[in-house]
Short mmCIF file of the C-alpha atoms (twelve columns), coordinates in Angstrom:
data_MODEL
# 
_entry.id   MODEL 
# 
loop_
_atom_site.group_PDB 
_atom_site.id 
_atom_site.type_symbol 
_atom_site.label_atom_id 
_atom_site.label_alt_id 
_atom_site.label_comp_id 
_atom_site.label_asym_id 
_atom_site.label_seq_id 
_atom_site.Cartn_x 
_atom_site.Cartn_y 
_atom_site.Cartn_z 
_atom_site.pdbx_PDB_model_num 
ATOM 1   C CA . MET A 1   -4.294  -31.997 1.229  1 
ATOM 2   C CA . THR A 2   -1.974  -30.772 3.972  1 
ATOM 3   C CA . ARG A 3   -1.952  -27.413 5.712  1 
ATOM 4   C CA . PRO A 4   0.683   -25.352 7.549  1 
ATOM 5   C CA . ARG A 5   0.708   -25.763 11.315 1 
ATOM 6   C CA . ALA A 6   -0.248  -22.098 11.736 1 
ATOM 7   C CA . ALA A 7   -3.602  -22.868 10.097 1 
ATOM 8   C CA . LEU A 8   -4.484  -25.078 13.073 1 
ATOM 9   C CA . ARG A 9   -5.118  -21.961 15.135 1 
ATOM 10  C CA . THR A 10  -8.196  -20.959 13.170 1 
ATOM 11  C CA . ALA A 11  -9.177  -23.995 11.086 1 
ATOM 12  C CA . VAL A 12  -12.112 -25.056 13.267 1 
ATOM 13  C CA . VAL A 13  -13.272 -21.432 13.577 1 
ATOM 14  C CA . TRP A 14  -13.181 -20.899 9.844  1 
ATOM 15  C CA . GLU A 15  -15.133 -24.032 8.970  1 
ATOM 16  C CA . VAL A 16  -17.982 -23.285 11.388 1 
ATOM 17  C CA . LEU A 17  -18.066 -19.582 10.524 1 
ATOM 18  C CA . ARG A 18  -18.222 -20.239 6.793  1 
ATOM 19  C CA . ASP A 19  -21.101 -22.674 7.231  1 
ATOM 20  C CA . ALA A 20  -22.974 -20.194 9.440  1 
ATOM 21  C CA . LEU A 21  -22.609 -17.425 6.851  1 
ATOM 22  C CA . ASP A 22  -23.805 -19.757 4.108  1 
ATOM 23  C CA . ARG A 23  -26.950 -20.435 6.143  1 
ATOM 24  C CA . ARG A 24  -27.403 -16.744 6.879  1 
ATOM 25  C CA . ALA A 25  -27.092 -15.897 3.172  1 
ATOM 26  C CA . ALA A 26  -29.654 -18.574 2.285  1 
ATOM 27  C CA . ARG A 27  -32.133 -17.194 4.824  1 
ATOM 28  C CA . ALA A 28  -31.566 -13.641 3.602  1 
ATOM 29  C CA . GLY A 29  -31.890 -14.653 -0.045 1 
ATOM 30  C CA . ARG A 30  -28.596 -12.941 -0.873 1 
ATOM 31  C CA . GLU A 31  -25.247 -14.406 -1.841 1 
ATOM 32  C CA . ALA A 32  -23.279 -11.439 -0.503 1 
ATOM 33  C CA . LEU A 33  -23.612 -10.479 3.154  1 
ATOM 34  C CA . GLU A 34  -22.595 -7.318  4.962  1 
ATOM 35  C CA . VAL A 35  -20.022 -8.363  7.574  1 
ATOM 36  C CA . LEU A 36  -18.468 -6.248  10.333 1 
ATOM 37  C CA . ASP A 37  -15.132 -7.427  11.701 1 
ATOM 38  C CA . ALA A 38  -14.572 -5.587  14.991 1 
ATOM 39  C CA . GLY A 39  -10.882 -5.638  15.849 1 
ATOM 40  C CA . GLY A 40  -10.149 -7.422  12.584 1 
ATOM 41  C CA . GLY A 41  -6.608  -6.098  12.277 1 
ATOM 42  C CA . SER A 42  -4.829  -6.975  9.057  1 
ATOM 43  C CA . GLY A 43  -7.725  -9.060  7.726  1 
ATOM 44  C CA . HIS A 44  -6.948  -12.640 8.731  1 
ATOM 45  C CA . PHE A 45  -10.675 -13.401 8.490  1 
ATOM 46  C CA . ALA A 46  -11.903 -10.378 6.533  1 
ATOM 47  C CA . VAL A 47  -9.921  -10.997 3.367  1 
ATOM 48  C CA . PRO A 48  -10.945 -14.674 2.981  1 
ATOM 49  C CA . LEU A 49  -14.568 -13.696 3.667  1 
ATOM 50  C CA . ALA A 50  -14.339 -11.071 0.935  1 
ATOM 51  C CA . GLY A 51  -12.928 -13.809 -1.270 1 
ATOM 52  C CA . LEU A 52  -16.212 -15.648 -0.791 1 
ATOM 53  C CA . GLY A 53  -18.041 -12.598 -2.131 1 
ATOM 54  C CA . HIS A 54  -19.079 -10.915 1.109  1 
ATOM 55  C CA . ARG A 55  -18.583 -7.193  1.798  1 
ATOM 56  C CA . VAL A 56  -16.506 -6.715  4.941  1 
ATOM 57  C CA . THR A 57  -15.938 -3.634  7.066  1 
ATOM 58  C CA . VAL A 58  -12.976 -3.926  9.436  1 
ATOM 59  C CA . VAL A 59  -12.844 -1.664  12.496 1 
ATOM 60  C CA . ASP A 60  -9.480  -1.579  14.247 1 
ATOM 61  C CA . PRO A 61  -7.626  1.010   16.353 1 
ATOM 62  C CA . SER A 62  -4.253  0.396   14.676 1 
ATOM 63  C CA . PRO A 63  -3.389  2.405   11.549 1 
ATOM 64  C CA . ASN A 64  -0.603  -0.055  10.794 1 
ATOM 65  C CA . ALA A 65  -3.000  -2.990  10.896 1 
ATOM 66  C CA . LEU A 66  -5.413  -1.193  8.590  1 
ATOM 67  C CA . PHE A 67  -2.600  -0.430  6.166  1 
ATOM 68  C CA . ALA A 68  -1.671  -4.130  6.160  1 
ATOM 69  C CA . LEU A 69  -5.351  -4.955  5.594  1 
ATOM 70  C CA . GLU A 70  -5.495  -2.686  2.565  1 
ATOM 71  C CA . ARG A 71  -2.364  -4.248  1.121  1 
ATOM 72  C CA . ARG A 72  -3.536  -7.817  1.760  1 
ATOM 73  C CA . ALA A 73  -6.946  -7.136  0.224  1 
ATOM 74  C CA . ALA A 74  -5.300  -5.659  -2.869 1 
ATOM 75  C CA . GLU A 75  -2.966  -8.623  -3.220 1 
ATOM 76  C CA . GLU A 76  -5.911  -11.022 -3.040 1 
ATOM 77  C CA . GLY A 77  -7.968  -9.017  -5.524 1 
ATOM 78  C CA . VAL A 78  -10.799 -8.188  -3.119 1 
ATOM 79  C CA . ALA A 79  -10.031 -4.528  -2.341 1 
ATOM 80  C CA . GLU A 80  -13.442 -3.397  -3.604 1 
ATOM 81  C CA . ARG A 81  -15.175 -5.607  -1.000 1 
ATOM 82  C CA . VAL A 82  -13.051 -4.669  2.032  1 
ATOM 83  C CA . GLN A 83  -13.213 -1.366  3.911  1 
ATOM 84  C CA . GLY A 84  -10.971 -0.462  6.836  1 
ATOM 85  C CA . VAL A 85  -12.106 2.043   9.468  1 
ATOM 86  C CA . GLN A 86  -10.136 3.236   12.480 1 
ATOM 87  C CA . GLY A 87  -12.016 2.748   15.728 1 
ATOM 88  C CA . ASP A 88  -12.461 0.437   18.716 1 
ATOM 89  C CA . ALA A 89  -15.060 -1.720  20.410 1 
ATOM 90  C CA . HIS A 90  -16.053 1.017   22.862 1 
ATOM 91  C CA . GLY A 91  -16.955 3.428   20.076 1 
ATOM 92  C CA . LEU A 92  -17.973 0.795   17.553 1 
ATOM 93  C CA . LEU A 93  -21.304 2.407   16.727 1 
ATOM 94  C CA . ASP A 94  -19.599 5.746   16.091 1 
ATOM 95  C CA . VAL A 95  -17.881 4.284   13.030 1 
ATOM 96  C CA . ALA A 96  -20.138 1.355   12.075 1 
ATOM 97  C CA . GLU A 97  -23.796 1.411   11.097 1 
ATOM 98  C CA . ARG A 98  -26.235 0.419   13.808 1 
ATOM 99  C CA . GLY A 99  -28.372 -2.475  12.584 1 
ATOM 100 C CA . GLY A 100 -26.515 -2.632  9.284  1 
ATOM 101 C CA . TYR A 101 -24.781 -6.018  9.268  1 
ATOM 102 C CA . ASP A 102 -25.750 -9.621  8.667  1 
ATOM 103 C CA . ALA A 103 -22.814 -10.852 10.742 1 
ATOM 104 C CA . VAL A 104 -20.356 -9.379  13.222 1 
ATOM 105 C CA . LEU A 105 -16.990 -10.881 14.124 1 
ATOM 106 C CA . CYS A 106 -15.535 -10.062 17.530 1 
ATOM 107 C CA . HIS A 107 -12.290 -12.029 17.576 1 
ATOM 108 C CA . GLY A 108 -9.523  -11.350 20.081 1 
ATOM 109 C CA . VAL A 109 -11.313 -8.299  21.485 1 
ATOM 110 C CA . LEU A 110 -13.094 -9.169  24.731 1 
ATOM 111 C CA . GLU A 111 -9.829  -10.106 26.455 1 
ATOM 112 C CA . TYR A 112 -8.546  -6.559  26.158 1 
ATOM 113 C CA . VAL A 113 -11.477 -4.160  26.499 1 
ATOM 114 C CA . ASP A 114 -12.397 -2.467  29.770 1 
ATOM 115 C CA . ASP A 115 -16.010 -3.672  29.603 1 
ATOM 116 C CA . PRO A 116 -16.626 -6.931  27.701 1 
ATOM 117 C CA . ALA A 117 -20.391 -6.729  28.235 1 
ATOM 118 C CA . GLU A 118 -20.506 -3.288  26.613 1 
ATOM 119 C CA . SER A 119 -18.505 -4.543  23.650 1 
ATOM 120 C CA . VAL A 120 -20.912 -7.450  23.165 1 
ATOM 121 C CA . ARG A 121 -23.892 -5.078  23.347 1 
ATOM 122 C CA . ASN A 122 -22.309 -2.836  20.710 1 
ATOM 123 C CA . ALA A 123 -21.654 -5.828  18.455 1 
ATOM 124 C CA . VAL A 124 -25.258 -7.007  18.813 1 
ATOM 125 C CA . ALA A 125 -26.560 -3.501  18.114 1 
ATOM 126 C CA . ALA A 126 -24.676 -3.553  14.813 1 
ATOM 127 C CA . LEU A 127 -26.581 -6.660  13.676 1 
ATOM 128 C CA . ARG A 128 -29.687 -6.314  11.546 1 
ATOM 129 C CA . PRO A 129 -32.709 -6.302  13.871 1 
ATOM 130 C CA . GLU A 130 -34.428 -8.943  11.735 1 
ATOM 131 C CA . GLY A 131 -31.580 -11.384 12.401 1 
ATOM 132 C CA . GLY A 132 -27.829 -11.786 12.346 1 
ATOM 133 C CA . THR A 133 -24.859 -13.905 13.399 1 
ATOM 134 C CA . LEU A 134 -22.253 -13.000 16.016 1 
ATOM 135 C CA . SER A 135 -18.914 -14.813 16.113 1 
ATOM 136 C CA . VAL A 136 -16.826 -14.365 19.278 1 
ATOM 137 C CA . LEU A 137 -13.302 -15.711 19.752 1 
ATOM 138 C CA . ALA A 138 -11.643 -15.147 23.123 1 
ATOM 139 C CA . ALA A 139 -8.877  -16.476 25.360 1 
ATOM 140 C CA . GLY A 140 -9.813  -19.592 27.321 1 
ATOM 141 C CA . LEU A 141 -9.144  -19.957 31.038 1 
ATOM 142 C CA . GLY A 142 -8.622  -23.710 31.036 1 
ATOM 143 C CA . GLY A 143 -5.890  -23.623 28.425 1 
ATOM 144 C CA . ALA A 144 -3.861  -21.131 30.448 1 
ATOM 145 C CA . VAL A 145 -4.192  -23.191 33.630 1 
ATOM 146 C CA . PHE A 146 -3.017  -26.328 31.848 1 
ATOM 147 C CA . ALA A 147 -0.144  -24.536 30.124 1 
ATOM 148 C CA . ARG A 148 1.216   -23.079 33.386 1 
ATOM 149 C CA . ALA A 149 0.888   -26.408 35.169 1 
ATOM 150 C CA . LEU A 150 2.635   -28.362 32.409 1 
ATOM 151 C CA . ALA A 151 5.454   -25.817 32.486 1 
ATOM 152 C CA . GLY A 152 5.916   -26.519 36.203 1 
ATOM 153 C CA . HIS A 153 4.435   -23.207 37.380 1 
ATOM 154 C CA . PHE A 154 1.893   -24.745 39.709 1 
ATOM 155 C CA . THR A 155 1.301   -21.705 41.903 1 
ATOM 156 C CA . GLU A 156 0.629   -19.586 38.822 1 
ATOM 157 C CA . ALA A 157 -1.732  -22.237 37.470 1 
ATOM 158 C CA . ARG A 158 -3.744  -22.169 40.696 1 
ATOM 159 C CA . HIS A 159 -3.715  -18.359 40.711 1 
ATOM 160 C CA . ALA A 160 -5.197  -18.304 37.196 1 
ATOM 161 C CA . LEU A 161 -7.825  -20.822 38.232 1 
ATOM 162 C CA . GLU A 162 -8.942  -18.677 41.184 1 
ATOM 163 C CA . ASP A 163 -8.438  -15.185 39.755 1 
ATOM 164 C CA . PRO A 164 -11.660 -13.434 38.600 1 
ATOM 165 C CA . ASP A 165 -9.973  -12.473 35.333 1 
ATOM 166 C CA . GLY A 166 -8.152  -15.765 34.862 1 
ATOM 167 C CA . ARG A 167 -4.689  -14.212 35.108 1 
ATOM 168 C CA . TRP A 168 -1.758  -16.181 36.486 1 
ATOM 169 C CA . GLY A 169 0.037   -13.147 37.961 1 
ATOM 170 C CA . SER A 170 1.026   -9.512  37.516 1 
ATOM 171 C CA . ALA A 171 3.370   -10.397 34.658 1 
ATOM 172 C CA . ASP A 172 0.624   -12.145 32.700 1 
ATOM 173 C CA . PRO A 173 0.286   -10.337 29.354 1 
ATOM 174 C CA . MET A 174 -3.359  -11.378 28.954 1 
ATOM 175 C CA . PRO A 175 -5.764  -8.998  30.736 1 
ATOM 176 C CA . ARG A 176 -8.660  -11.442 30.885 1 
ATOM 177 C CA . ARG A 177 -9.695  -15.020 30.095 1 
ATOM 178 C CA . PHE A 178 -13.062 -16.720 29.918 1 
ATOM 179 C CA . SER A 179 -14.656 -20.044 30.731 1 
ATOM 180 C CA . PRO A 180 -17.221 -21.402 28.245 1 
ATOM 181 C CA . GLU A 181 -19.982 -20.631 30.736 1 
ATOM 182 C CA . HIS A 182 -18.892 -17.030 31.295 1 
ATOM 183 C CA . LEU A 183 -18.615 -16.319 27.579 1 
ATOM 184 C CA . SER A 184 -22.023 -17.840 26.876 1 
ATOM 185 C CA . GLU A 185 -23.615 -15.820 29.688 1 
ATOM 186 C CA . LEU A 186 -22.307 -12.580 28.168 1 
ATOM 187 C CA . LEU A 187 -24.028 -13.369 24.876 1 
ATOM 188 C CA . VAL A 188 -27.273 -14.695 26.295 1 
ATOM 189 C CA . ALA A 189 -27.614 -11.532 28.418 1 
ATOM 190 C CA . THR A 190 -27.951 -9.506  25.196 1 
ATOM 191 C CA . GLY A 191 -30.789 -11.674 23.889 1 
ATOM 192 C CA . LEU A 192 -28.693 -13.857 21.604 1 
ATOM 193 C CA . GLU A 193 -29.290 -17.565 21.147 1 
ATOM 194 C CA . VAL A 194 -26.001 -19.439 21.542 1 
ATOM 195 C CA . GLY A 195 -25.463 -22.185 19.007 1 
ATOM 196 C CA . VAL A 196 -21.936 -23.519 18.663 1 
ATOM 197 C CA . ILE A 197 -19.348 -23.401 21.446 1 
ATOM 198 C CA . GLN A 198 -15.939 -24.652 20.348 1 
ATOM 199 C CA . GLY A 199 -12.549 -25.122 21.887 1 
ATOM 200 C CA . VAL A 200 -9.734  -23.775 19.710 1 
ATOM 201 C CA . ARG A 201 -6.080  -24.748 20.114 1 
ATOM 202 C CA . ILE A 202 -6.903  -27.594 22.473 1 
ATOM 203 C CA . PHE A 203 -3.801  -29.595 21.645 1 
ATOM 204 C CA . GLY A 204 -1.866  -27.381 19.229 1 
ATOM 205 C CA . ASP A 205 -0.302  -25.155 21.893 1 
ATOM 206 C CA . LEU A 206 0.779   -28.134 23.983 1 
ATOM 207 C CA . VAL A 207 2.272   -30.415 21.328 1 
ATOM 208 C CA . PRO A 208 6.044   -29.855 20.898 1 
ATOM 209 C CA . GLY A 209 6.839   -28.405 17.496 1 
ATOM 210 C CA . ALA A 210 9.444   -31.089 16.862 1 
ATOM 211 C CA . LEU A 211 6.677   -33.684 16.681 1 
ATOM 212 C CA . VAL A 212 4.824   -32.056 13.807 1 
ATOM 213 C CA . ASP A 213 6.825   -29.294 12.117 1 
ATOM 214 C CA . SER A 214 8.677   -31.635 9.743  1 
ATOM 215 C CA . ASP A 215 5.763   -33.992 9.096  1 
ATOM 216 C CA . PRO A 216 2.822   -32.662 7.028  1 
ATOM 217 C CA . GLN A 217 0.830   -35.811 7.771  1 
ATOM 218 C CA . ALA A 218 1.228   -35.212 11.504 1 
ATOM 219 C CA . VAL A 219 -0.020  -31.631 11.071 1 
ATOM 220 C CA . GLU A 220 -3.086  -32.882 9.230  1 
ATOM 221 C CA . ALA A 221 -3.732  -35.582 11.836 1 
ATOM 222 C CA . LEU A 222 -3.462  -32.956 14.584 1 
ATOM 223 C CA . ALA A 223 -5.913  -30.731 12.699 1 
ATOM 224 C CA . GLN A 224 -8.398  -33.590 12.483 1 
ATOM 225 C CA . LEU A 225 -7.988  -34.272 16.208 1 
ATOM 226 C CA . GLU A 226 -8.621  -30.601 17.001 1 
ATOM 227 C CA . ALA A 227 -11.786 -30.656 14.871 1 
ATOM 228 C CA . ALA A 228 -13.055 -33.872 16.485 1 
ATOM 229 C CA . ALA A 229 -12.575 -32.527 20.016 1 
ATOM 230 C CA . ALA A 230 -13.603 -28.906 19.434 1 
ATOM 231 C CA . GLU A 231 -17.249 -29.175 20.537 1 
ATOM 232 C CA . LEU A 232 -16.837 -31.805 23.250 1 
ATOM 233 C CA . PRO A 233 -17.376 -30.080 26.632 1 
ATOM 234 C CA . ALA A 234 -14.541 -31.915 28.377 1 
ATOM 235 C CA . PHE A 235 -12.023 -30.676 25.826 1 
ATOM 236 C CA . ARG A 236 -13.296 -27.196 24.982 1 
ATOM 237 C CA . SER A 237 -13.081 -26.299 28.686 1 
ATOM 238 C CA . VAL A 238 -9.272  -26.676 28.522 1 
ATOM 239 C CA . ALA A 239 -8.752  -24.957 25.162 1 
ATOM 240 C CA . GLY A 240 -6.419  -22.045 24.592 1 
ATOM 241 C CA . GLN A 241 -9.262  -20.131 22.960 1 
ATOM 242 C CA . LEU A 242 -13.041 -20.359 22.899 1 
ATOM 243 C CA . HIS A 243 -15.205 -19.734 19.856 1 
ATOM 244 C CA . VAL A 244 -18.928 -19.047 20.253 1 
ATOM 245 C CA . LEU A 245 -21.433 -18.559 17.455 1 
ATOM 246 C CA . ALA A 246 -24.717 -16.944 18.427 1 
ATOM 247 C CA . GLU A 247 -27.777 -15.779 16.530 1 
ATOM 248 C CA . LEU A 248 -30.067 -12.793 16.798 1 
ATOM 249 C CA . ARG A 249 -33.420 -14.118 15.581 1 
# 
């Protein structure tokens, strides 16, 4: 079975997340979990999770994204299991139930918020006190350094490497990037136990499209390479994104 190249961006995240939710459901003795997707936008993860039977609340500041979420959920026949709420990570507990969720997704959020540590604390506070799973996906520092260097922008690559926020310059559209160690420290500081740390988009952002776009077998081979390298420290440290799964026990 082949997959579109776009699926490479989240394939390794999806596989690990789905397995983690299966384990969480088994421990809870329930097939359907309550999931909070903070910053979930149009439902890239929320709608498939609802398709597995889970109930998903998406909190996002964009009305347009929430409208797209509603439409996507309806098209996939899961509208009754998906709820969209306007809000942001800073005020997450104003619109989401404290201690009410078996799992919280925080994907593509920590790069943009003013206080990543506060956002992590809010996400953890939304988990059930008896136990829950937090999934964090954030921009990786190493991937940006490699990308600038391979493009011939060596000064920018060094700037990103030395900058506290991992930015390559004032024109960098990304407010913040993380190393695996920094991201793990944020989660551990809230009392979470870090399990999986993955590199996402290790090779996919660097491979020229001409090498894979017209060859489904090449796309699948690249996906398998990404999966094989995702949890190896040497490779995840240079990934475009980092995915961390942590547990509140």
